[in-house]
Amino acid sequence: MKLHQKNLAQLCVGIGLTLLCQLSGALSPTPPSGTTPTKRTVEYDWMSVSAWDKMHAEDVVVAQYDQVDVLFVGDSITAGWDWSIWEKNFKPLKAANFAIGGDHTGNLLWRLQHGAIGNIQPKLIVALIGVNNVGALQETPEQAAAGVTKVVQQLQLAWPNSKILLNAVFPFDQAPSSDNRRKVKKLNQIISKLGDNKMIFFKDYGPLLLQKDGNISPDIMADYLHPTPKGYQVWANAMTPDINALLQ
């Protein structure tokens, strides 16, 4: 009888520990992933969640009511276009900019699935996303590439008749020996395979932003991540002819 009671007690303890472990796992926050649609929840010093919500809401209104022929999607690099360059090169094309600073691919997926598709029918989508998968989420190149792939798939699902100009992720960090440079190079090698030159056109403008020795000049990227107006002009000079050709 005592042996039976002992075994029963051990069984109860074992079940209790198992349930406790399962509960603990259920309550543990799931690490963010670039392949999972994710609303912004991080309060940054430079952007609150409420500010992110407001920007997304503004994009939803544009998607619902405006005519958009060229749609830009991405993160802070696309959001930060120098206004005079945007006005000259892209505004005449009926372009809209649905990029938000700090976004990784999961954030962009969430925005697309929560109103940013709307009623617009863009002829061309210009996409640049993935740097925050590497820098903020600390994802491997393979994981980041999976997120970019999900974004491209979502764009094709929403707008099957739209061409996509998929930008390679820009190099960041000053020196070419940076581990982040290696990750971005590998990431771009993977996503380059998404291009079919029929509906998806992969373009790598990043090398144009580098010096001959591979370093990044502060004249082009003051923080070695975000283009300066001079850097944006380099990008615009290279990309605008491609945009115009794809709109033909």
mmCIF file of C-alpha atoms in Angstrom:
data_model
loop_
_atom_site.group_PDB
_atom_site.id
_atom_site.type_symbol
_atom_site.label_atom_id
_atom_site.label_comp_id
_atom_site.label_asym_id
_atom_site.label_seq_id
_atom_site.Cartn_x
_atom_site.Cartn_y
_atom_site.Cartn_z
ATOM 1 C CA MET A 1 0.000 0.000 0.000
ATOM 2 C CA LYS A 2 2.783 2.396 0.898
ATOM 3 C CA LEU A 3 4.574 1.542 -2.332
ATOM 4 C CA HIS A 4 1.405 2.258 -4.288
ATOM 5 C CA GLN A 5 1.014 5.605 -2.515
ATOM 6 C CA LYS A 6 4.631 6.480 -3.256
ATOM 7 C CA ASN A 7 4.277 5.682 -6.947
ATOM 8 C CA LEU A 8 1.057 7.665 -7.065
ATOM 9 C CA ALA A 9 2.759 10.643 -5.439
ATOM 10 C CA GLN A 10 5.640 10.468 -7.954
ATOM 11 C CA LEU A 11 3.153 10.294 -10.801
ATOM 12 C CA CYS A 12 1.325 13.355 -9.523
ATOM 13 C CA VAL A 13 4.586 15.282 -9.166
ATOM 14 C CA GLY A 14 5.577 14.285 -12.696
ATOM 15 C CA ILE A 15 2.258 15.407 -14.134
ATOM 16 C CA GLY A 16 2.456 18.641 -12.177
ATOM 17 C CA LEU A 17 5.941 19.420 -13.489
ATOM 18 C CA THR A 18 4.875 18.653 -17.041
ATOM 19 C CA LEU A 19 1.873 20.973 -16.792
ATOM 20 C CA LEU A 20 4.025 23.662 -15.196
ATOM 21 C CA CYS A 21 6.567 23.425 -18.027
ATOM 22 C CA GLN A 22 3.816 23.577 -20.638
ATOM 23 C CA LEU A 23 2.257 26.608 -18.935
ATOM 24 C CA SER A 24 5.632 28.303 -18.712
ATOM 25 C CA GLY A 25 6.204 27.715 -22.419
ATOM 26 C CA ALA A 26 2.768 29.087 -23.234
ATOM 27 C CA LEU A 27 3.404 32.236 -21.223
ATOM 28 C CA SER A 28 6.905 32.841 -22.605
ATOM 29 C CA PRO A 29 6.935 35.513 -25.314
ATOM 30 C CA THR A 30 7.478 34.164 -28.802
ATOM 31 C CA PRO A 31 10.612 35.643 -30.365
ATOM 32 C CA PRO A 32 9.710 37.930 -33.279
ATOM 33 C CA SER A 33 10.103 36.385 -36.708
ATOM 34 C CA GLY A 34 10.346 38.052 -40.082
ATOM 35 C CA THR A 35 8.037 35.461 -41.615
ATOM 36 C CA THR A 36 5.194 36.065 -39.151
ATOM 37 C CA PRO A 37 2.902 39.080 -39.650
ATOM 38 C CA THR A 38 3.596 41.204 -36.573
ATOM 39 C CA LYS A 39 2.204 44.530 -35.424
ATOM 40 C CA ARG A 40 4.757 46.990 -34.066
ATOM 41 C CA THR A 41 4.961 46.708 -30.282
ATOM 42 C CA VAL A 42 8.392 48.168 -29.540
ATOM 43 C CA GLU A 43 8.463 51.705 -28.166
ATOM 44 C CA TYR A 44 11.505 53.377 -29.718
ATOM 45 C CA ASP A 45 12.847 56.752 -28.567
ATOM 46 C CA TRP A 46 12.504 57.972 -32.142
ATOM 47 C CA MET A 47 9.081 56.395 -32.841
ATOM 48 C CA SER A 48 6.280 55.355 -30.511
ATOM 49 C CA VAL A 49 3.839 52.565 -31.269
ATOM 50 C CA SER A 50 1.070 55.165 -31.523
ATOM 51 C CA ALA A 51 3.086 57.036 -34.170
ATOM 52 C CA TRP A 52 3.521 53.772 -36.091
ATOM 53 C CA ASP A 53 -0.231 53.169 -35.832
ATOM 54 C CA LYS A 54 -0.900 56.666 -37.193
ATOM 55 C CA MET A 55 1.430 56.178 -40.155
ATOM 56 C CA HIS A 56 -0.194 52.877 -40.985
ATOM 57 C CA ALA A 57 -3.665 54.419 -40.718
ATOM 58 C CA GLU A 58 -2.645 57.152 -43.158
ATOM 59 C CA ASP A 59 -1.430 54.524 -45.629
ATOM 60 C CA VAL A 60 -4.729 52.667 -45.295
ATOM 61 C CA VAL A 61 -6.612 55.823 -46.309
ATOM 62 C CA VAL A 62 -4.365 56.271 -49.351
ATOM 63 C CA ALA A 63 -4.834 52.609 -50.280
ATOM 64 C CA GLN A 64 -8.589 52.992 -49.982
ATOM 65 C CA TYR A 65 -9.149 56.197 -51.917
ATOM 66 C CA ASP A 66 -6.128 57.332 -53.982
ATOM 67 C CA GLN A 67 -4.834 56.363 -57.393
ATOM 68 C CA VAL A 68 -1.362 54.867 -57.060
ATOM 69 C CA ASP A 69 0.646 53.735 -60.071
ATOM 70 C CA VAL A 70 3.959 53.198 -58.271
ATOM 71 C CA LEU A 71 3.954 51.873 -54.715
ATOM 72 C CA PHE A 72 7.058 51.972 -52.525
ATOM 73 C CA VAL A 73 7.156 49.579 -49.562
ATOM 74 C CA GLY A 74 9.888 49.074 -46.977
ATOM 75 C CA ASP A 75 11.549 50.471 -43.880
ATOM 76 C CA SER A 76 13.297 53.711 -42.885
ATOM 77 C CA ILE A 77 15.601 53.692 -45.906
ATOM 78 C CA THR A 78 12.602 53.948 -48.235
ATOM 79 C CA ALA A 79 10.619 56.129 -45.816
ATOM 80 C CA GLY A 80 13.448 58.662 -45.684
ATOM 81 C CA TRP A 81 13.563 59.821 -49.294
ATOM 82 C CA ASP A 82 14.828 63.376 -49.612
ATOM 83 C CA TRP A 83 11.655 65.301 -50.383
ATOM 84 C CA SER A 84 13.040 67.299 -53.329
ATOM 85 C CA ILE A 85 14.291 64.091 -54.966
ATOM 86 C CA TRP A 86 10.925 62.411 -54.389
ATOM 87 C CA GLU A 87 9.044 65.381 -55.822
ATOM 88 C CA LYS A 88 11.175 65.436 -58.960
ATOM 89 C CA ASN A 89 11.492 61.726 -59.702
ATOM 90 C CA PHE A 90 8.482 59.929 -58.272
ATOM 91 C CA LYS A 91 5.570 62.265 -57.554
ATOM 92 C CA PRO A 92 4.868 62.733 -61.300
ATOM 93 C CA LEU A 93 4.501 58.939 -61.546
ATOM 94 C CA LYS A 94 1.609 58.956 -59.037
ATOM 95 C CA ALA A 95 3.777 57.263 -56.437
ATOM 96 C CA ALA A 96 2.915 56.493 -52.829
ATOM 97 C CA ASN A 97 5.357 55.626 -50.068
ATOM 98 C CA PHE A 98 4.139 52.939 -47.637
ATOM 99 C CA ALA A 99 7.482 52.517 -45.868
ATOM 100 C CA ILE A 100 7.821 52.938 -42.089
ATOM 101 C CA GLY A 101 11.083 53.272 -40.189
ATOM 102 C CA GLY A 102 12.120 50.324 -38.047
ATOM 103 C CA ASP A 103 9.988 47.763 -39.859
ATOM 104 C CA HIS A 104 11.185 44.255 -40.519
ATOM 105 C CA THR A 105 9.466 41.951 -43.000
ATOM 106 C CA GLY A 106 6.974 40.710 -40.398
ATOM 107 C CA ASN A 107 5.814 44.282 -39.709
ATOM 108 C CA LEU A 108 5.359 44.945 -43.423
ATOM 109 C CA LEU A 109 3.427 41.708 -43.829
ATOM 110 C CA TRP A 110 1.092 42.762 -41.009
ATOM 111 C CA ARG A 111 0.474 46.165 -42.555
ATOM 112 C CA LEU A 112 -0.290 44.654 -45.946
ATOM 113 C CA GLN A 113 -2.755 42.256 -44.357
ATOM 114 C CA HIS A 114 -4.437 44.971 -42.301
ATOM 115 C CA GLY A 115 -5.548 47.592 -44.781
ATOM 116 C CA ALA A 116 -2.505 48.697 -46.765
ATOM 117 C CA ILE A 117 -3.653 46.764 -49.834
ATOM 118 C CA GLY A 118 -6.967 48.565 -50.061
ATOM 119 C CA ASN A 119 -8.345 49.318 -53.526
ATOM 120 C CA ILE A 120 -5.207 50.499 -55.303
ATOM 121 C CA GLN A 121 -3.881 48.712 -58.363
ATOM 122 C CA PRO A 122 -0.259 49.792 -58.761
ATOM 123 C CA LYS A 123 1.473 49.143 -62.044
ATOM 124 C CA LEU A 124 4.796 48.775 -60.235
ATOM 125 C CA ILE A 125 5.823 48.008 -56.650
ATOM 126 C CA VAL A 126 9.280 49.085 -55.467
ATOM 127 C CA ALA A 127 10.329 46.972 -52.491
ATOM 128 C CA LEU A 128 13.335 47.305 -50.203
ATOM 129 C CA ILE A 129 13.054 45.430 -46.895
ATOM 130 C CA GLY A 130 15.195 43.162 -44.753
ATOM 131 C CA VAL A 131 17.924 45.243 -43.132
ATOM 132 C CA ASN A 132 16.074 45.247 -39.790
ATOM 133 C CA ASN A 133 15.740 41.477 -39.949
ATOM 134 C CA VAL A 134 19.537 41.376 -39.830
ATOM 135 C CA GLY A 135 20.176 44.330 -37.536
ATOM 136 C CA ALA A 136 17.216 44.301 -35.120
ATOM 137 C CA LEU A 137 15.958 40.707 -35.163
ATOM 138 C CA GLN A 138 19.488 39.296 -35.461
ATOM 139 C CA GLU A 139 18.252 36.806 -38.042
ATOM 140 C CA THR A 140 20.555 34.747 -40.207
ATOM 141 C CA PRO A 141 20.723 35.615 -43.914
ATOM 142 C CA GLU A 142 18.582 32.558 -44.610
ATOM 143 C CA GLN A 143 15.928 33.630 -42.081
ATOM 144 C CA ALA A 144 15.902 37.197 -43.388
ATOM 145 C CA ALA A 145 15.614 35.928 -46.959
ATOM 146 C CA ALA A 146 12.611 33.824 -45.940
ATOM 147 C CA GLY A 147 10.962 37.012 -44.664
ATOM 148 C CA VAL A 148 11.656 38.889 -47.904
ATOM 149 C CA THR A 149 10.277 35.928 -49.838
ATOM 150 C CA LYS A 150 7.065 36.065 -47.775
ATOM 151 C CA VAL A 151 6.712 39.767 -48.560
ATOM 152 C CA VAL A 152 7.141 39.165 -52.293
ATOM 153 C CA GLN A 153 4.573 36.364 -52.144
ATOM 154 C CA GLN A 154 2.129 38.651 -50.318
ATOM 155 C CA LEU A 155 2.650 41.392 -52.903
ATOM 156 C CA GLN A 156 2.011 38.943 -55.735
ATOM 157 C CA LEU A 157 -1.097 37.629 -54.010
ATOM 158 C CA ALA A 158 -2.469 41.141 -53.541
ATOM 159 C CA TRP A 159 -1.475 42.462 -56.966
ATOM 160 C CA PRO A 160 -0.879 39.600 -59.410
ATOM 161 C CA ASN A 161 -0.717 41.976 -62.383
ATOM 162 C CA SER A 162 1.799 44.383 -60.839
ATOM 163 C CA LYS A 163 5.485 44.264 -61.617
ATOM 164 C CA ILE A 164 7.829 44.220 -58.635
ATOM 165 C CA LEU A 165 11.193 45.972 -58.562
ATOM 166 C CA LEU A 166 12.898 44.110 -55.727
ATOM 167 C CA ASN A 167 15.864 46.045 -54.395
ATOM 168 C CA ALA A 168 18.792 44.229 -52.876
ATOM 169 C CA VAL A 169 19.296 45.177 -49.230
ATOM 170 C CA PHE A 170 21.819 48.009 -49.020
ATOM 171 C CA PRO A 171 25.181 47.312 -47.398
ATOM 172 C CA PHE A 172 25.616 48.857 -43.973
ATOM 173 C CA ASP A 173 28.481 49.403 -41.507
ATOM 174 C CA GLN A 174 31.441 51.441 -42.689
ATOM 175 C CA ALA A 175 33.994 48.707 -43.427
ATOM 176 C CA PRO A 176 33.626 45.888 -45.971
ATOM 177 C CA SER A 177 35.034 43.465 -43.379
ATOM 178 C CA SER A 178 31.938 43.928 -41.193
ATOM 179 C CA ASP A 179 30.024 40.767 -40.337
ATOM 180 C CA ASN A 180 26.820 42.598 -41.255
ATOM 181 C CA ARG A 181 28.224 43.192 -44.728
ATOM 182 C CA ARG A 182 28.761 39.448 -45.084
ATOM 183 C CA LYS A 183 25.228 38.722 -43.929
ATOM 184 C CA VAL A 184 23.706 41.238 -46.330
ATOM 185 C CA LYS A 185 25.728 39.824 -49.226
ATOM 186 C CA LYS A 186 24.487 36.318 -48.479
ATOM 187 C CA LEU A 187 20.916 37.573 -48.025
ATOM 188 C CA ASN A 188 21.026 39.284 -51.403
ATOM 189 C CA GLN A 189 22.429 36.197 -53.081
ATOM 190 C CA ILE A 190 19.411 34.253 -51.856
ATOM 191 C CA ILE A 191 16.696 36.780 -52.733
ATOM 192 C CA SER A 192 18.237 37.477 -56.138
ATOM 193 C CA LYS A 193 16.765 34.127 -57.162
ATOM 194 C CA LEU A 194 13.271 35.579 -56.716
ATOM 195 C CA GLY A 195 13.791 37.656 -59.841
ATOM 196 C CA ASP A 196 12.354 36.168 -63.024
ATOM 197 C CA ASN A 197 12.647 39.276 -65.240
ATOM 198 C CA LYS A 198 8.976 38.831 -66.119
ATOM 199 C CA MET A 199 7.077 40.133 -63.111
ATOM 200 C CA ILE A 200 9.837 40.325 -60.481
ATOM 201 C CA PHE A 201 12.957 42.318 -61.298
ATOM 202 C CA PHE A 202 15.853 42.094 -58.840
ATOM 203 C CA LYS A 203 18.267 45.023 -58.826
ATOM 204 C CA ASP A 204 21.304 45.590 -56.620
ATOM 205 C CA TYR A 205 22.075 49.309 -56.426
ATOM 206 C CA GLY A 206 24.117 48.894 -53.245
ATOM 207 C CA PRO A 207 27.571 48.844 -54.863
ATOM 208 C CA LEU A 208 26.932 52.341 -56.218
ATOM 209 C CA LEU A 209 26.840 53.598 -52.632
ATOM 210 C CA LEU A 210 30.313 52.262 -51.850
ATOM 211 C CA GLN A 211 33.746 53.744 -52.356
ATOM 212 C CA LYS A 212 36.269 51.926 -54.524
ATOM 213 C CA ASP A 213 37.801 50.273 -51.450
ATOM 214 C CA GLY A 214 34.368 49.030 -50.341
ATOM 215 C CA ASN A 215 34.026 51.483 -47.460
ATOM 216 C CA ILE A 216 30.934 53.624 -46.998
ATOM 217 C CA SER A 217 31.540 57.369 -47.007
ATOM 218 C CA PRO A 218 29.693 59.481 -44.420
ATOM 219 C CA ASP A 219 28.812 61.752 -47.349
ATOM 220 C CA ILE A 220 26.653 58.889 -48.671
ATOM 221 C CA MET A 221 25.469 57.384 -45.375
ATOM 222 C CA ALA A 222 26.182 59.600 -42.376
ATOM 223 C CA ASP A 223 25.431 56.772 -39.921
ATOM 224 C CA TYR A 224 26.626 54.052 -42.314
ATOM 225 C CA LEU A 225 23.056 52.838 -42.673
ATOM 226 C CA HIS A 226 20.702 55.571 -43.913
ATOM 227 C CA PRO A 227 21.470 57.488 -47.107
ATOM 228 C CA THR A 228 22.117 61.212 -46.969
ATOM 229 C CA PRO A 229 20.490 63.394 -49.664
ATOM 230 C CA LYS A 230 23.602 62.710 -51.733
ATOM 231 C CA GLY A 231 23.127 58.976 -51.210
ATOM 232 C CA TYR A 232 19.457 59.197 -52.161
ATOM 233 C CA GLN A 233 20.443 61.032 -55.333
ATOM 234 C CA VAL A 234 22.786 58.198 -56.279
ATOM 235 C CA TRP A 235 19.963 55.701 -55.721
ATOM 236 C CA ALA A 236 17.453 57.800 -57.647
ATOM 237 C CA ASN A 237 19.814 58.292 -60.587
ATOM 238 C CA ALA A 238 20.260 54.526 -60.874
ATOM 239 C CA MET A 239 16.711 53.400 -60.166
ATOM 240 C CA THR A 240 14.564 55.988 -61.942
ATOM 241 C CA PRO A 241 15.461 54.781 -65.477
ATOM 242 C CA ASP A 242 14.589 51.229 -64.408
ATOM 243 C CA ILE A 243 11.255 52.378 -62.974
ATOM 244 C CA ASN A 244 10.395 54.259 -66.152
ATOM 245 C CA ALA A 245 11.316 51.253 -68.292
ATOM 246 C CA LEU A 246 9.147 48.912 -66.208
ATOM 247 C CA LEU A 247 6.187 51.276 -66.523
ATOM 248 C CA GLN A 248 6.254 51.041 -70.314
#
